[in-house]
């Protein structure tokens, strides 16, 4: 058996422990695999992505205890593989699991022992995956997890008989209660020590599939070797064998038409191998019938044989809490009511509770800005630090509360067992739009922020469904669009009431803006699933796990990992984009007068503050002619500063872009200033408020409720005297922001989640085109009525 290269792990003492082995954890979703991984590895975990894909990998260092011949402790690398129902590699996560288990990842050492985690309450279903794992021919241990739940449900499991039937060690564990962990470590250690001395577990096991299947596999392999030997670079059998997929993947070629195994064979040997594979499938079908039906039937029959004399039931088995809860939570009517109430509660919690830490982050960012302003004189360096660096960092950190809360609720729902029920309830509705039930929660989350919404699609196993959800999630109106809606609705939408004041025009327009994205997302998802993401309809395989009390360590571990991943990966790119936008708004104007005004304002303000404090100490009236004159000077300089800032922005690279695109945005009813606001808001949609404040000489610290900004917008005129902002223009801007991809953080996260620039570019392109034509249609139709 191949062993991995020796590695060392620094320890707290003077000695180091040798890491000589790699052990993989594999299992179905909802078997407690992550909890077991945390119990074995503790806090000694590092995370990352597998080479070339965004499937997350977790590797933990596990000390098995007991001295070795060298006097050290046996320390292993524990690899937590993606949860999967099968080793048929049809999705990226399943392909990663197969590649790691078969040693087909060149950058990683091979796996020495496999620990297959199974749910003790649904043994026969979990043994489907076990049968595939055993066919890999590696030393295998079965971790019979949730044994306490099985006992509570009245199941009695003869562990020794199960071990005898399977031919591998079986260990009972309860990862949530930390029972059986030491025994599992001992068995892993024993397997590793025996692996090099005797091939005890590599003996011929009871093969679950018919003998005819393995005969056809051998014939196919010989055919592929013969074809490979005919190429110029492969002159002998050994060289041909080297480029072939391993035996397990050759078996999968026959069983999975159009699957990853078949595509890998085409990449290695060329499309000429497809006729040989098709001929082998026809031969297999003649012998055993449909290969897919044959595999399912054979593996479940093998599972039933393996459980003979293993599982029995106690008399008077009680109806457990899971059955009672499911009678309500999975009911066709009551279950949906409970589901939407829960989703509303989660959405409201994310929207409400995140405001406090977000305000604290904003306050902290302001304090840092004030501190830098106090010690750095006015100039380009201060502008870079305050408007570029600090604003960029603040723009990254401001998302953290929403991301942390969202992933906390996602982990809570998944770990307690409700996530599967939620997907089951809404799957029928989502299927009509080409999505799955698991798409609903990420889309709901995107109403708070599309960044965590896109990241939440990780719970969707099927690649096509996941990518389709990623592409439509940004269409949901996030909280960043709300300031734009509030400003324009408050300034230009008449406040008319209906139904005795229960409904108002402004509330209806706000609701319409939120519905625009939902309505547009339906045909977009449908179109994607029939073009770029077309393929066989993925079966919605779902296992309803037992309800259980969530593990605090698992919850906070997932929140920490998601938050860290966002700051490290997406945050760096968001920060860089903020610097670029700052530079585009700063260069190439002459800012010397602007900085001179800032210095004079700071001098006058310090005199004003000192005089006010002195007057307060002497208990005299602070309003003196000198102070009134200083206040008048400050007001004059501030007005000049606002006008100068607006002029500098208009003549900057960003302003020139606005004038260039003015003819393009004119059909939308916009002038160049609105165009600049749209371009400047690319890093974040809400930036348009500050940009409009600067353009209209009010400063960049205005908000959506600023009466001065509303008045300036109402007073804005075209050269011919017509008002720039009208009801159709306001609606046009809102529709544009409801549909556009004006959020660089979302696009960068899409890139990270898809591991490709194609999807964020497609998202930006189709959403911008949609937004443009939607805004133009809104304006052109609106002008006929207003």
Coordinates of C-alpha atoms in Angstrom, one line a residue, residues 610-622:
X610 CA -11.7 77.0 21.3
X611 CA -13.6 80.2 21.6
X612 CA -16.9 78.3 22.3
X613 CA -15.2 76.3 25.1
X614 CA -13.7 79.4 26.6
X615 CA -17.0 81.2 26.6
X616 CA -18.7 78.2 28.2
X617 CA -16.1 78.2 31.0
X618 CA -16.6 81.9 31.7
X619 CA -20.4 81.4 31.5
X620 CA -20.8 84.2 28.9
X621 CA -22.8 84.2 25.7
X622 CA -20.7 82.5 22.9

